[in-house]
Amino acid sequence: MSQANPPKRPAGRGKYELDDRLKAYKGIWVFVEHEQGEVHPVSWELMGEARKLADKLGVDVAGIVLGAPGEGSRRFCAQAFHHGADLCYLMTDPVLADYRNEPFSKGLTDLVDTFKPEILLLGATVQGRDLAGSVATALQTGLTADCTELNIDMDNRGLAATRPTFGGSLLCTIVTKNFRPQMATVRPRVMALPQPDTLRSGRIVEHPLGMIEAEIITKVLEYIPDARQDKPQLPFADIIVAGGRGMKKMENFQLVWDLARLLGAEVGGSRPVVQAGWVDTERQVGQSGKTVRPKLYIAAGISGAIQHRVGMEDSDVIIAINNDPNAPIFQFASYGIVGNAMTILPALTEGFRQQLALAHKAGREISGERT
């Protein structure tokens, strides 16, 4: 009589025993990305998330600052404390004045080898992606890119990093088992920006780089400001009006522009309308576009597939317009309107125009009474 095979467990689930040499790795680190004297906001967004994860594990949060000698680098450490760090590892050297992969990779790798964090987080920016890949390769550890959610598996003290996969149609959670540190990158605006506490302070641990300019192949010749300053800045917009394939044709997309112009909003689009050439790629919202957290997000003719959802679901208020009552977007929208977007958008625009006119008139009357 044959014995029945035991049921298979899903891959990656269940307890595992961490290698003894890796049990010494403790703490959560956040790489503080800065350029031209300013810290990228994603660093503070990650600091707030690291604080939550560290509280679950009962460990410290550390900011990692690599930069030129001087008060600027120490100021970044102070800001790290204000946003939730308990300590800050500071590495200063003239060769770290501007970001270059070689010295920054060596510096961060040396810090990890010396102080052994269990989790290392970086922003999924141009700089962060470049640095994270190099450091993960040098350390021979795992790296989960473009995460939308971070959590802790308390059974194993492991980082559970969730990210979209298969073109954004599925979400998968990735764990790095017998490797440390566990590394992840998160795109700007995915996590909430914590309120700074200027009364918080912490300990600064300094560590030398041990590298000279002659050892570095790349040279910084000149700093050229981003030529895209006048282009759309969706990640930082308070109001976004976005259109999708449900707008039917490019001419109808003018209705999205009309409402956005009235509200002083940015215009966004789903991947299909970008691919169709209705709007440029700078306006794409979703996994393969921008991640946004506006106060108001109006989605017209957008179904709400996962690929789009992960880029805007943390908006304060979401108003969805779709003629399909079963569209996925209605499952997470704050308010839903079932109907033809080409009819509803003009009505919304006119309604807002009347309300804004009334508010403007009331403001003038109040001002007249005061004078």
Short mmCIF file of C-alpha atoms in Angstrom, two decimals, residues 18-303:
data_model
loop_
_atom_site.label_atom_id
_atom_site.label_comp_id
_atom_site.label_asym_id
_atom_site.label_seq_id
_atom_site.Cartn_x
_atom_site.Cartn_y
_atom_site.Cartn_z
CA LEU A 18 18.94 31.62 10.33
CA ASP A 19 22.61 30.80 9.95
CA ASP A 20 24.48 31.44 13.23
CA ARG A 21 26.91 33.87 11.63
CA LEU A 22 24.01 36.04 10.47
CA LYS A 23 22.30 36.30 13.86
CA ALA A 24 24.70 39.10 14.81
CA TYR A 25 23.12 41.36 12.16
CA LYS A 26 20.76 43.77 13.96
CA GLY A 27 19.07 47.05 13.20
CA ILE A 28 17.46 48.79 10.25
CA TRP A 29 19.40 51.25 8.10
CA VAL A 30 18.15 53.95 5.74
CA PHE A 31 20.52 55.44 3.18
CA VAL A 32 20.12 59.23 3.28
CA GLU A 33 20.25 60.37 -0.34
CA HIS A 34 21.23 63.99 -0.90
CA GLU A 35 22.26 66.24 -3.75
CA GLN A 36 23.34 69.89 -3.85
CA GLY A 37 22.78 70.30 -0.12
CA GLU A 38 19.23 68.88 -0.01
CA VAL A 39 18.00 65.47 1.13
CA HIS A 40 15.65 63.62 -1.23
CA PRO A 41 12.21 63.31 0.48
CA VAL A 42 12.16 59.54 -0.17
CA SER A 43 14.84 59.16 2.52
CA TRP A 44 12.51 60.58 5.18
CA GLU A 45 9.59 58.53 3.84
CA LEU A 46 11.75 55.41 4.31
CA MET A 47 12.86 56.60 7.74
CA GLY A 48 9.24 56.70 8.88
CA GLU A 49 8.64 53.20 7.55
CA ALA A 50 11.89 51.94 9.11
CA ARG A 51 10.73 53.28 12.47
CA LYS A 52 7.59 51.12 12.29
CA LEU A 53 9.55 48.01 11.29
CA ALA A 54 12.21 48.60 13.97
CA ASP A 55 9.59 48.96 16.68
CA LYS A 56 8.24 45.52 15.74
CA LEU A 57 11.73 44.00 15.94
CA GLY A 58 12.83 45.96 19.00
CA VAL A 59 15.93 47.36 17.28
CA ASP A 60 17.40 50.76 16.42
CA VAL A 61 16.96 52.74 13.21
CA ALA A 62 20.12 54.24 11.72
CA GLY A 63 20.55 56.86 9.05
CA ILE A 64 23.54 56.46 6.71
CA VAL A 65 25.13 59.70 5.54
CA LEU A 66 28.02 59.75 3.07
CA GLY A 67 29.23 63.19 2.05
CA ALA A 68 31.87 65.90 2.11
CA PRO A 69 33.42 67.04 5.40
CA GLY A 70 31.59 69.95 7.02
CA GLU A 71 28.42 71.00 8.74
CA GLY A 72 26.21 69.96 5.82
CA SER A 73 26.70 66.25 6.44
CA ARG A 74 26.13 66.67 10.17
CA ARG A 75 22.95 68.59 9.41
CA PHE A 76 21.69 65.60 7.47
CA CYS A 77 22.32 63.44 10.55
CA ALA A 78 20.31 65.85 12.70
CA GLN A 79 17.45 65.69 10.19
CA ALA A 80 17.63 61.88 10.28
CA PHE A 81 17.11 62.00 14.06
CA HIS A 82 14.12 64.34 13.61
CA HIS A 83 12.50 61.82 11.24
CA GLY A 84 12.95 58.77 13.47
CA ALA A 85 16.59 57.61 13.48
CA ASP A 86 18.22 56.59 16.77
CA LEU A 87 21.77 56.90 15.47
CA CYS A 88 23.57 57.96 12.34
CA TYR A 89 26.61 56.44 10.68
CA LEU A 90 28.58 59.29 9.16
CA MET A 91 31.31 58.87 6.56
CA THR A 92 32.89 62.08 5.29
CA ASP A 93 35.62 62.51 2.71
CA PRO A 94 36.30 65.01 -0.10
CA VAL A 95 35.73 62.27 -2.69
CA LEU A 96 32.15 61.89 -1.38
CA ALA A 97 31.20 65.48 -2.18
CA ASP A 98 29.23 64.34 -5.25
CA TYR A 99 27.62 60.97 -5.89
CA ARG A 100 29.78 58.50 -7.80
CA ASN A 101 29.20 54.79 -7.75
CA GLU A 102 32.72 53.68 -6.82
CA PRO A 103 33.33 55.60 -3.56
CA PHE A 104 29.71 55.40 -2.40
CA SER A 105 29.53 51.64 -3.05
CA LYS A 106 32.79 51.06 -1.20
CA GLY A 107 31.76 53.28 1.69
CA LEU A 108 28.34 51.71 2.18
CA THR A 109 29.71 48.17 1.77
CA ASP A 110 32.43 48.84 4.36
CA LEU A 111 29.84 50.18 6.81
CA VAL A 112 27.66 47.09 6.38
CA ASP A 113 30.62 44.73 6.83
CA THR A 114 31.68 46.58 9.99
CA PHE A 115 28.38 47.26 11.77
CA LYS A 116 26.12 44.51 10.32
CA PRO A 117 22.53 45.74 9.85
CA GLU A 118 19.79 43.19 9.22
CA ILE A 119 17.83 45.45 6.85
CA LEU A 120 19.05 48.17 4.48
CA LEU A 121 16.58 50.46 2.68
CA LEU A 122 17.22 52.86 -0.20
CA GLY A 123 15.04 55.03 -2.39
CA ALA A 124 14.25 53.70 -5.86
CA THR A 125 15.64 56.83 -7.48
CA VAL A 126 18.29 57.04 -10.20
CA GLN A 127 20.97 57.27 -7.51
CA GLY A 128 19.42 54.73 -5.16
CA ARG A 129 18.94 52.09 -7.83
CA ASP A 130 22.49 52.51 -9.04
CA LEU A 131 23.93 52.23 -5.53
CA ALA A 132 21.65 49.43 -4.28
CA GLY A 133 22.53 47.08 -7.13
CA SER A 134 26.26 47.60 -6.68
CA VAL A 135 26.16 47.14 -2.91
CA ALA A 136 23.94 44.04 -3.07
CA THR A 137 26.32 42.50 -5.60
CA ALA A 138 29.37 43.28 -3.46
CA LEU A 139 27.71 41.85 -0.35
CA GLN A 140 26.23 38.88 -2.26
CA THR A 141 22.83 39.41 -0.71
CA GLY A 142 19.27 39.74 -1.98
CA LEU A 143 17.70 42.98 -3.21
CA THR A 144 13.96 43.53 -3.79
CA ALA A 145 13.36 46.53 -6.04
CA ASP A 146 10.45 48.97 -6.34
CA CYS A 147 8.55 47.72 -3.29
CA THR A 148 5.05 48.94 -2.50
CA GLU A 149 4.85 47.49 1.02
CA LEU A 150 7.30 46.41 3.71
CA ASN A 151 6.52 44.20 6.68
CA ILE A 152 8.18 41.91 9.21
CA ASP A 153 7.67 38.14 9.47
CA MET A 154 7.87 37.84 13.24
CA ASP A 155 8.46 34.08 13.06
CA ASN A 156 11.79 34.64 11.35
CA ARG A 157 12.56 38.34 11.89
CA GLY A 158 12.59 38.50 8.10
CA LEU A 159 11.73 41.42 5.85
CA ALA A 160 8.64 40.69 3.76
CA ALA A 161 8.95 42.98 0.74
CA THR A 162 5.93 43.23 -1.56
CA ARG A 163 6.17 44.42 -5.16
CA PRO A 164 4.11 44.09 -8.37
CA THR A 165 5.13 41.43 -10.87
CA PHE A 166 4.03 40.07 -14.26
CA GLY A 167 3.59 43.57 -15.65
CA GLY A 168 1.74 44.76 -12.57
CA SER A 169 -1.01 42.13 -12.79
CA LEU A 170 0.03 40.42 -9.53
CA LEU A 171 1.61 41.34 -6.21
CA CYS A 172 4.31 39.09 -4.81
CA THR A 173 6.01 39.11 -1.41
CA ILE A 174 9.73 38.32 -1.44
CA VAL A 175 11.84 37.20 1.53
CA THR A 176 15.62 36.97 1.74
CA LYS A 177 16.27 33.93 3.92
CA ASN A 178 19.88 33.09 4.76
CA PHE A 179 21.48 36.32 3.59
CA ARG A 180 22.05 39.60 5.39
CA PRO A 181 21.43 42.43 5.14
CA GLN A 182 18.02 42.18 3.55
CA MET A 183 17.89 44.99 0.99
CA ALA A 184 14.95 46.79 -0.62
CA THR A 185 14.31 49.92 -2.65
CA VAL A 186 11.06 51.90 -2.50
CA ARG A 187 9.95 54.53 -4.96
CA PRO A 188 9.27 58.12 -3.86
CA ARG A 189 5.76 58.83 -2.51
CA VAL A 190 4.94 55.17 -1.86
CA MET A 191 5.36 55.64 1.91
CA ALA A 192 3.92 58.47 3.97
CA LEU A 193 6.24 61.32 4.97
CA PRO A 194 6.50 61.37 8.80
CA GLN A 195 6.13 64.55 10.80
CA PRO A 196 9.60 65.63 11.98
CA ASP A 197 10.20 65.89 15.73
CA THR A 198 12.86 68.57 16.16
CA LEU A 199 13.34 67.59 19.81
CA ARG A 200 14.72 64.16 18.88
CA SER A 201 18.47 63.64 18.89
CA GLY A 202 20.79 60.68 18.57
CA ARG A 203 24.32 59.35 18.43
CA ILE A 204 26.68 59.90 15.49
CA VAL A 205 29.15 57.13 14.67
CA GLU A 206 31.93 58.25 12.32
CA HIS A 207 33.80 55.84 10.06
CA PRO A 208 36.58 56.54 7.52
CA LEU A 209 36.29 55.79 3.80
CA GLY A 210 39.93 54.99 3.10
CA MET A 211 39.91 55.90 -0.59
CA ILE A 212 41.72 58.56 -2.60
CA GLU A 213 40.70 60.43 -5.73
CA ALA A 214 43.35 58.71 -7.86
CA GLU A 215 41.58 55.36 -7.27
CA ILE A 216 38.30 56.59 -8.77
CA ILE A 217 37.77 56.34 -12.52
CA THR A 218 34.76 58.65 -12.84
CA LYS A 219 35.14 62.41 -12.37
CA VAL A 220 32.55 65.11 -11.76
CA LEU A 221 33.27 67.92 -14.21
CA GLU A 222 30.18 70.07 -13.80
CA TYR A 223 26.74 70.05 -12.18
CA ILE A 224 23.94 70.68 -14.69
CA PRO A 225 20.47 71.29 -13.18
CA ASP A 226 17.67 68.99 -14.29
CA ALA A 227 16.31 70.30 -17.58
CA ARG A 228 12.91 68.83 -16.70
CA GLN A 229 12.12 71.44 -14.03
CA ASP A 230 9.19 72.78 -16.08
CA LYS A 231 7.83 69.32 -16.81
CA PRO A 232 4.98 67.64 -14.85
CA GLN A 233 5.69 66.96 -11.18
CA LEU A 234 2.97 64.42 -10.49
CA PRO A 235 4.52 62.89 -7.34
CA PHE A 236 4.17 66.21 -5.52
CA ALA A 237 0.82 67.44 -6.87
CA ASP A 238 -2.07 68.10 -4.46
CA ILE A 239 -4.73 67.43 -7.11
CA ILE A 240 -4.51 65.09 -10.11
CA VAL A 241 -7.11 64.49 -12.80
CA ALA A 242 -6.26 61.30 -14.69
CA GLY A 243 -7.80 59.68 -17.72
CA GLY A 244 -7.73 56.15 -19.02
CA ARG A 245 -8.72 54.04 -22.00
CA GLY A 246 -12.37 54.68 -21.14
CA MET A 247 -12.00 58.19 -22.61
CA LYS A 248 -12.28 56.36 -25.97
CA LYS A 249 -10.19 58.73 -28.11
CA MET A 250 -7.54 61.41 -27.87
CA GLU A 251 -9.97 64.26 -28.59
CA ASN A 252 -12.05 63.33 -25.54
CA PHE A 253 -8.97 63.64 -23.33
CA GLN A 254 -9.38 67.43 -23.62
CA LEU A 255 -12.16 67.03 -21.03
CA VAL A 256 -9.53 65.82 -18.53
CA TRP A 257 -7.35 68.85 -19.31
CA ASP A 258 -10.30 71.23 -18.93
CA LEU A 259 -11.14 70.01 -15.42
CA ALA A 260 -7.49 69.94 -14.37
CA ARG A 261 -6.93 73.50 -15.60
CA LEU A 262 -9.93 74.76 -13.62
CA LEU A 263 -8.76 73.05 -10.41
CA GLY A 264 -5.09 73.97 -10.83
CA ALA A 265 -4.35 70.24 -11.01
CA GLU A 266 -1.81 68.07 -12.78
CA VAL A 267 -2.98 65.73 -15.55
CA GLY A 268 -2.21 62.02 -15.30
CA GLY A 269 -2.87 59.00 -17.45
CA SER A 270 -2.92 55.22 -17.33
CA ARG A 271 -0.42 53.12 -19.26
CA PRO A 272 -2.72 52.45 -22.27
CA VAL A 273 -3.26 56.16 -22.99
CA VAL A 274 0.47 56.84 -22.69
CA GLN A 275 1.19 54.01 -25.09
CA ALA A 276 -1.45 55.43 -27.44
CA GLY A 277 0.34 58.78 -27.39
CA TRP A 278 -2.50 60.77 -25.79
CA VAL A 279 -0.18 62.08 -23.04
CA ASP A 280 3.59 61.89 -22.59
CA THR A 281 5.34 59.38 -20.36
CA GLU A 282 5.99 61.96 -17.62
CA ARG A 283 2.25 61.83 -16.88
CA GLN A 284 1.90 58.05 -16.51
CA VAL A 285 0.66 56.91 -13.09
CA GLY A 286 1.28 53.34 -11.97
CA GLN A 287 3.94 50.71 -11.46
CA SER A 288 5.77 51.58 -14.67
CA GLY A 289 5.10 55.31 -14.21
CA LYS A 290 4.83 57.69 -11.26
CA THR A 291 3.71 56.97 -7.71
CA VAL A 292 1.52 59.76 -6.35
CA ARG A 293 -0.13 60.74 -3.04
CA PRO A 294 -2.34 63.77 -3.84
CA LYS A 295 -5.08 65.12 -1.62
CA LEU A 296 -7.55 64.50 -4.47
CA TYR A 297 -7.27 62.02 -7.35
CA ILE A 298 -10.00 62.03 -10.00
CA ALA A 299 -9.85 58.95 -12.26
CA ALA A 300 -11.94 59.10 -15.42
CA GLY A 301 -12.28 55.98 -17.56
CA ILE A 302 -9.64 54.06 -15.59
CA SER A 303 -10.49 50.47 -14.64
#
